XYZ file of C-alpha atoms in Angstrom:
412
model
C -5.497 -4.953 25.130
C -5.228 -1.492 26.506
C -7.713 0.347 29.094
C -8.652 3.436 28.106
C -7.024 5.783 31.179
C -10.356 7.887 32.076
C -14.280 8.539 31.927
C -14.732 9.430 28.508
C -15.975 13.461 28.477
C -16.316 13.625 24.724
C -17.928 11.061 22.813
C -16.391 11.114 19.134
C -17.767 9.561 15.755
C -14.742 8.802 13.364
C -15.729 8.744 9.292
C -13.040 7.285 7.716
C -13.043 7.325 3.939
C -10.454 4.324 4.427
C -9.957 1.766 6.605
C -7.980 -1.643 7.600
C -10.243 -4.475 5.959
C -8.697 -6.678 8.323
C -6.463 -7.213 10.534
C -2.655 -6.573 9.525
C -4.402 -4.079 6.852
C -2.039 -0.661 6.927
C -4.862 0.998 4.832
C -5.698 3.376 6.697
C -3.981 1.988 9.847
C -3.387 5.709 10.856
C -6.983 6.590 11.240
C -7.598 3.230 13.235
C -4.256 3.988 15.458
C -5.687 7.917 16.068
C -9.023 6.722 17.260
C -7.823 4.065 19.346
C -5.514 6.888 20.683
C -8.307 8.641 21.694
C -10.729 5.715 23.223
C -7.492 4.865 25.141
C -7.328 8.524 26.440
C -10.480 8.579 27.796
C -13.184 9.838 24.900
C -16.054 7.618 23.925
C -15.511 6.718 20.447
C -16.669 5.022 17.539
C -16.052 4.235 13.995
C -18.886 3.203 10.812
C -17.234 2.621 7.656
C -19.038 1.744 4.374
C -16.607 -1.226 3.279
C -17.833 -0.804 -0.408
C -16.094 -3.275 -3.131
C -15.582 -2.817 -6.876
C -17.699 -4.352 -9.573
C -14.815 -6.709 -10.289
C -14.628 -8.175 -6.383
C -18.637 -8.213 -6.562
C -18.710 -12.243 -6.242
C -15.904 -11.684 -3.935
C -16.456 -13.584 -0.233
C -16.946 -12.356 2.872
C -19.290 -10.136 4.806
C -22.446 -8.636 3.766
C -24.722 -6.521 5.362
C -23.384 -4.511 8.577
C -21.365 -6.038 10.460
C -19.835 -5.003 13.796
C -16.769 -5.386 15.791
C -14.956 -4.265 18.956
C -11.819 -3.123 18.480
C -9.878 -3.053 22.268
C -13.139 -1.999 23.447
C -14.102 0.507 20.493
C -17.641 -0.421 18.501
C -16.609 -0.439 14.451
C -19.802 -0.977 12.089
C -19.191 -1.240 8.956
C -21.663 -1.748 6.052
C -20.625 -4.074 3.448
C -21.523 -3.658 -0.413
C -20.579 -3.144 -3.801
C -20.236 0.476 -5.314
C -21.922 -0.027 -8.843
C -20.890 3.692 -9.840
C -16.728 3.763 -9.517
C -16.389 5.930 -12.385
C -19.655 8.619 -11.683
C -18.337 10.552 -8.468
C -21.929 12.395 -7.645
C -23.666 8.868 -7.710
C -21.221 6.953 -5.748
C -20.767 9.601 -2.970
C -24.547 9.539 -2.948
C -24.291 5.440 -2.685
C -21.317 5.977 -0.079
C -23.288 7.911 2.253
C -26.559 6.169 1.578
C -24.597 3.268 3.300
C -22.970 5.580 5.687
C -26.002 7.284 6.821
C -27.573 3.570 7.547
C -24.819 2.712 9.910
C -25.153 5.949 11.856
C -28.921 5.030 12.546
C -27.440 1.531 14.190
C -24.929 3.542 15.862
C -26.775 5.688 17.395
C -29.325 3.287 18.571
C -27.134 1.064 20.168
C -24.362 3.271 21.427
C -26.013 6.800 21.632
C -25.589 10.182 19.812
C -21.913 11.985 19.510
C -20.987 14.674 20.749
C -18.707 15.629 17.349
C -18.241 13.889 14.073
C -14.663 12.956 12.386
C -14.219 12.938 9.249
C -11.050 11.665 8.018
C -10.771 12.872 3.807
C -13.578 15.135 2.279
C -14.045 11.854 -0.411
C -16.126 10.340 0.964
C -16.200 10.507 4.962
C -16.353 14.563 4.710
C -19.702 13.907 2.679
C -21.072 11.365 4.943
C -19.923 14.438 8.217
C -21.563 16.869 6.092
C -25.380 14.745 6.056
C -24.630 14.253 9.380
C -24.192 17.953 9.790
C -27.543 19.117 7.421
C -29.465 15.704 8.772
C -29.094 15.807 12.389
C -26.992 18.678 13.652
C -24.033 16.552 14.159
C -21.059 19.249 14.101
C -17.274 18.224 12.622
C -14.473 18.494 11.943
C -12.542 17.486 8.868
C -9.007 15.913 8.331
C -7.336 16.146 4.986
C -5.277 13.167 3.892
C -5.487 12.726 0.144
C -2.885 13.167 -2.159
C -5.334 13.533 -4.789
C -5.512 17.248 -4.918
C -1.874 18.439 -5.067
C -1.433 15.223 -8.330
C -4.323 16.533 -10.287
C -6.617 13.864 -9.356
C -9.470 15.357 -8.524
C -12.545 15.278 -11.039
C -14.751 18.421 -11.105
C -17.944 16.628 -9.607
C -15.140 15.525 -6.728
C -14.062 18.992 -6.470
C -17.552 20.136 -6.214
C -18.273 17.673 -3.188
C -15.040 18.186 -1.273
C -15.645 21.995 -1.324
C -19.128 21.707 0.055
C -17.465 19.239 2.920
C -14.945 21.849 3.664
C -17.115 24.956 3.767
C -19.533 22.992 6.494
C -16.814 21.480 9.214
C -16.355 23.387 12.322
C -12.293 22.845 11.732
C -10.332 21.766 8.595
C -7.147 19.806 9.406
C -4.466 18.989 7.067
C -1.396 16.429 8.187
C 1.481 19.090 7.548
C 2.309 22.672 7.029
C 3.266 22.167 3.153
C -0.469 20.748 2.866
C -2.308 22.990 4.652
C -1.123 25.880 2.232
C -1.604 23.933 -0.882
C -5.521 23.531 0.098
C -5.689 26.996 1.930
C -4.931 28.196 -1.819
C -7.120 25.280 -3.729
C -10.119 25.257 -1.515
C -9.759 29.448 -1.461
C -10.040 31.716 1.349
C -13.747 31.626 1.493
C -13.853 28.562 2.685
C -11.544 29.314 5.938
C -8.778 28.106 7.149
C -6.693 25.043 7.239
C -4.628 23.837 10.503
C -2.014 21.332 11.023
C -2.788 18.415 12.902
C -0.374 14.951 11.836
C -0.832 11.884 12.238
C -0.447 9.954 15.296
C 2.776 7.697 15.519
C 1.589 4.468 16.950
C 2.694 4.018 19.757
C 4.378 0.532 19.617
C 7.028 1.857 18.066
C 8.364 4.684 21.061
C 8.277 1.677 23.357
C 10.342 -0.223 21.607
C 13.585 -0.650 22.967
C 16.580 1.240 21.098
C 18.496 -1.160 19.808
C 22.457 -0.829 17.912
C 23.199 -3.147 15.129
C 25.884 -5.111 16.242
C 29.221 -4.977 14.607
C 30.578 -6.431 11.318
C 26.719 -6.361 10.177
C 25.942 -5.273 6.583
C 24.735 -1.415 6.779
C 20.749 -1.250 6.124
C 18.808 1.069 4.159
C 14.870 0.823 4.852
C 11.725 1.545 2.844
C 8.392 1.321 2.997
C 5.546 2.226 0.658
C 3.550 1.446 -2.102
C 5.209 -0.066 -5.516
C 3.368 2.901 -7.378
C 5.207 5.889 -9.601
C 4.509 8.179 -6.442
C 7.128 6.435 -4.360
C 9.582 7.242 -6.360
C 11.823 3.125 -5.742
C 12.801 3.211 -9.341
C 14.903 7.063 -7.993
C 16.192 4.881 -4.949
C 17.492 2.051 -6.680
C 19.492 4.404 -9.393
C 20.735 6.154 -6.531
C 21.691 3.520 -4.240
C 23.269 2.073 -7.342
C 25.688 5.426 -7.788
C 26.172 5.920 -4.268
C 27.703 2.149 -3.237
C 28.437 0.442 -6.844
C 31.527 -1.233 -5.053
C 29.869 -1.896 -1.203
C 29.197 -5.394 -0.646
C 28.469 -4.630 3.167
C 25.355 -2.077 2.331
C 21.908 -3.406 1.891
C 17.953 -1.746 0.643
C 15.228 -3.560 2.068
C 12.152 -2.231 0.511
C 8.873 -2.840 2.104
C 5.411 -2.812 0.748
C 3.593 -4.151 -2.712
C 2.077 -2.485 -5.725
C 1.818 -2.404 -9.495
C 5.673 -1.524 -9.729
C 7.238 -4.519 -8.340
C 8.198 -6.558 -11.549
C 9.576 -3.724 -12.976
C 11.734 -2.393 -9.969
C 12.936 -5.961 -9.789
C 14.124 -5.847 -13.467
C 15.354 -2.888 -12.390
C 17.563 -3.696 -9.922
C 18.860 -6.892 -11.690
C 20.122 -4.533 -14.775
C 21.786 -2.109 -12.214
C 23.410 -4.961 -11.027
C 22.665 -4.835 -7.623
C 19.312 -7.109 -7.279
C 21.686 -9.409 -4.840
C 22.035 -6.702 -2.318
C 18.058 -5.450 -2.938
C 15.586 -7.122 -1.002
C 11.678 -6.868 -1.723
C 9.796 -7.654 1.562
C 6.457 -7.577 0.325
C 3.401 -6.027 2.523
C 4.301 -5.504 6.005
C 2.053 -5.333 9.185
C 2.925 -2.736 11.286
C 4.297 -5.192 13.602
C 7.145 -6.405 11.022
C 7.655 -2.389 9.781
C 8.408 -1.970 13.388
C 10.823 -5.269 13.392
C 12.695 -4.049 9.705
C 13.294 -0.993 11.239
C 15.385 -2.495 14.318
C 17.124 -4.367 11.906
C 17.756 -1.087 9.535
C 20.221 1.545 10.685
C 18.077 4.693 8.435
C 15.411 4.997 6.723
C 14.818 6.042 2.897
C 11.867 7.611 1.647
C 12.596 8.937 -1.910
C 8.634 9.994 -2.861
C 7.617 12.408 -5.189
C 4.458 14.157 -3.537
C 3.534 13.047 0.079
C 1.404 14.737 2.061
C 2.833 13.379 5.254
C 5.065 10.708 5.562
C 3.980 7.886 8.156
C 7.030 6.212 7.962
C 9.333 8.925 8.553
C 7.772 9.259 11.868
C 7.223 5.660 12.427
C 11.221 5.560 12.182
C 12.306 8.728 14.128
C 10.173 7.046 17.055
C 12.658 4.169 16.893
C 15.140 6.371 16.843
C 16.732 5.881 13.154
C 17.820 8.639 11.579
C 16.149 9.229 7.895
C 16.859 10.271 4.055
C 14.053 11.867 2.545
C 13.064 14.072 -0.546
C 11.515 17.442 -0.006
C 8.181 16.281 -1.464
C 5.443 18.233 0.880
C 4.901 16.818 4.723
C 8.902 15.383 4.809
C 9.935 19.090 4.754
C 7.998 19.590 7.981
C 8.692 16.170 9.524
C 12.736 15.697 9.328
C 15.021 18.366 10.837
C 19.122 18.288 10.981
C 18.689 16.096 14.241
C 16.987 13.993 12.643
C 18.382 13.195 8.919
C 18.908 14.856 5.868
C 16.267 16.200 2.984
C 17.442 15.864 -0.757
C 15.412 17.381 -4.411
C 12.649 15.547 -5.502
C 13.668 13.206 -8.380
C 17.226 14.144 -7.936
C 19.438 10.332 -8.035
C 22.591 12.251 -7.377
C 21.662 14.473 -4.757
C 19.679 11.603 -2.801
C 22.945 9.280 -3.595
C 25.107 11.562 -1.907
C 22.698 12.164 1.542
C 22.465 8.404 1.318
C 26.380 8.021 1.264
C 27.179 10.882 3.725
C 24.474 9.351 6.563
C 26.222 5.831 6.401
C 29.549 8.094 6.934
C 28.148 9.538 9.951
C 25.834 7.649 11.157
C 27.287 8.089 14.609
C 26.382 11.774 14.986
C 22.572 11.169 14.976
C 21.466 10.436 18.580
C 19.219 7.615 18.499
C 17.689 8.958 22.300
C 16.882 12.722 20.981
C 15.450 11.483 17.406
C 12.721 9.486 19.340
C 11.942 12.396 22.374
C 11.804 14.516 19.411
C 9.654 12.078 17.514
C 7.274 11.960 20.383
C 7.082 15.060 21.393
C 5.685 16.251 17.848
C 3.429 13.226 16.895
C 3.474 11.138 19.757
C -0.510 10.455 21.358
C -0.467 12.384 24.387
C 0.510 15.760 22.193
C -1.523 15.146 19.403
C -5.136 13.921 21.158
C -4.561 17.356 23.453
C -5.243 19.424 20.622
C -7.800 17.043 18.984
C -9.825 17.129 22.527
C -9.812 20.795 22.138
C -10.869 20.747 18.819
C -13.899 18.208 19.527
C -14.795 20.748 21.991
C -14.854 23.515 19.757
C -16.877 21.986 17.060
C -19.479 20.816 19.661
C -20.210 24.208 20.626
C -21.611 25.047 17.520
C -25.383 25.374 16.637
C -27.685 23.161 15.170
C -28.213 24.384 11.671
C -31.742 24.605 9.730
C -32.978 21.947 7.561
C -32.889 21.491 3.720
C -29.632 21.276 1.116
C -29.257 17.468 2.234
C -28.430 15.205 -0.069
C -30.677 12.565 0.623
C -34.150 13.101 2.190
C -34.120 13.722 5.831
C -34.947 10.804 8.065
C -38.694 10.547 9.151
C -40.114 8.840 12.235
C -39.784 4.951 11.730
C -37.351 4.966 8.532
């Protein structure tokens, strides 16, 4: 366990729309790792979370009820439920923050008011900031994950309730430069603007030791994602199969689970190159951390990302990466630090795959990481965030009315 390294001056509400069920969980690891981050550099903080399963898990076990936790030190409540509307967005944001709106009343009882809410997605922890906002003059600010959007996701009801999220926080975030100007554009100038704030690179993985692979070992290609279409592992294996048809000594771990994984398996067995393919299943962030010291690069061959947590994750161990120019990559990897290929182009990645095993001893394992850090390592990235928090709370209290459920009245 950590100690946070100062008196908290800011005391910060995180509402994620996702979050770890458990431990291990990499859902939304991210927005667990950022506000840790920030309880560790001195701001109070806390998290609520409705924890809402599907109709099918409804007999599922487990908690039920609200439930808290302390997290190195940080209060989590989470409320724990079913959402009965999955497929009607207005109802089940309503049921979301109905939930959400509960916990805050615990919260705030037993750990006092915040000075600034975070909202981490406008679907649904923007809604829950924005009844927070219209409810009890709780300002925020709002950080833009969702890949939703940009893949034509987004129902019209959803629309409607991420807009009204966005026009209400203080600040709008998005994770990268190539995302900020897609929603400065989708959300429209009326709504203000968007900023750049990324993710926070955990930071287990800058203090691991740099470590070379030791000769004679077979070279290691690295990824890890989701087994969905968006990943784009069926592009990876038809390139890796171009690029080293012959090369008994190179290797692609692939890291993560999904709804792909029989058929990349087939796959790979008809490209005739399942035994040099390994599927690792889901990883902890712990055993990410260990593939990557076992990888020399990393290969992320997406189609749409609106960051890239792993590309990070690796550049802070100091391995050099191949990645497609689909959105936050193109702001994340520079010549230092590895090479950018075409979306959905199996010759083009092929060939950046080929030409960083070639030279993999021009990429500086020391500079990737100091890079690395610099950009999206804690002490950079909860700076700006502590200015931001301080921003928002300067804001007025609005007037009442346009809440979406009634305002709270003296012994509710």
């Amino acid at each position: 366990m950590r100690a946070p390294t100062a008196s908290g001056d800011v005391h910060v509400l995180v509402v994620p729309s996702w979050y770890p069920a458990r431990p291990g969980d990499i859902n939304g690891s991210f927005f667990r790792e950022q506000a840790l981050a920030l309880h560790w550099h001195g701001c109070k903080v806390g998290v609520i979370y409705p924890q809402l399963r599907s109709l099918r898990r409804w007999r599922a076990a487990g908690a039920h009820g609200v439930s808290r936790e302390f997290d190195q030190g940080m209060p989590v409540l989470r409320s724990h439920g079913v959402n009965p509307f999955p497929l009607l967005h207005h109802a089940a944001s309503y049921w979301w923050v109905r939930h959400g709106l509960k916990l805050y009343r615990q919260y705030e009882a037993e750990f006092g008011r915040p000075d600034v809410v975070h909202a981490h997605a406008a679907l649904y922890g923007g809604a829950l900031a924005r009844q927070l906002w219209l409810r009890e003059g709780l300002p925020y600010v709002l950080t833009e994950h969702s890949s939703m959007y940009p893949r034509g996701r987004v129902s019209a009801a959803q629309m409607r309730i991420a807009r009204d999220a966005a026009r209400d926080a203080r600040r709008k975030f998005a994770v990268s430069a190539s995302f900020a100007r897609f929603l400065q554009g989708y959300f429209g100038p009326a709504d203000g603007a968007w900023e750049v704030m990324p993710n926070i690179v955990d930071a287990s993985f800058g203090e691991r030791a740099l470590e070379e692979s030791p000769p004679g070992r077979a070279f290691t290609f690295l990824t890890v994602g989701g087994l969905n279409e968006n990943k784009g592992i069926d592009l990876l294996l038809r390139a890796f199969a171009r690029g080293f048809a012959g090369d008994e000594n190179v290797r692609v771990h692939i890291g993560g689970h999904g709804p792909e994984r029989g058929r990349l398996e087939r796959m790979a067995a008809q490209l005739g190159i399942a035994d040099r393919v390994s599927f690792l299943g889901a990883l902890t962030r712990q055993q990410v951390a260990e593939e990557l010291a076992r990888a020399q690069a990393l290969v992320h061959p997406s189609r749409y990302e609106t960051f890239g947590v792993a590309i990070v994750e690796a550049l802070a161990m100091g391995r050099p990466v191949v990645a497609t120019r689909c959105g936050g990559p193109d702001d994340i990897v520079t010549e230092r630090d590895g090479l950018l290929v075409p979306v959905d182009d199996e010759g083009a990645l092929a060939e950046a795959m080929s030409d960083l095993r070639r030279h993999i001893g021009r990429y500086d394992a020391a500079e990737i990481r100091r890079a690395s850090l610099e950009r999206f390592g804690e002490s950079a990235v909860i700076s700006r965030l502590r200015d931001a928090y301080g921003d928002a709370a300067g804001r007025a209290i609005p007037s009442e009315g346009d809440a979406l459920l009634p305002r709270r009245v003296a012994g509710s």
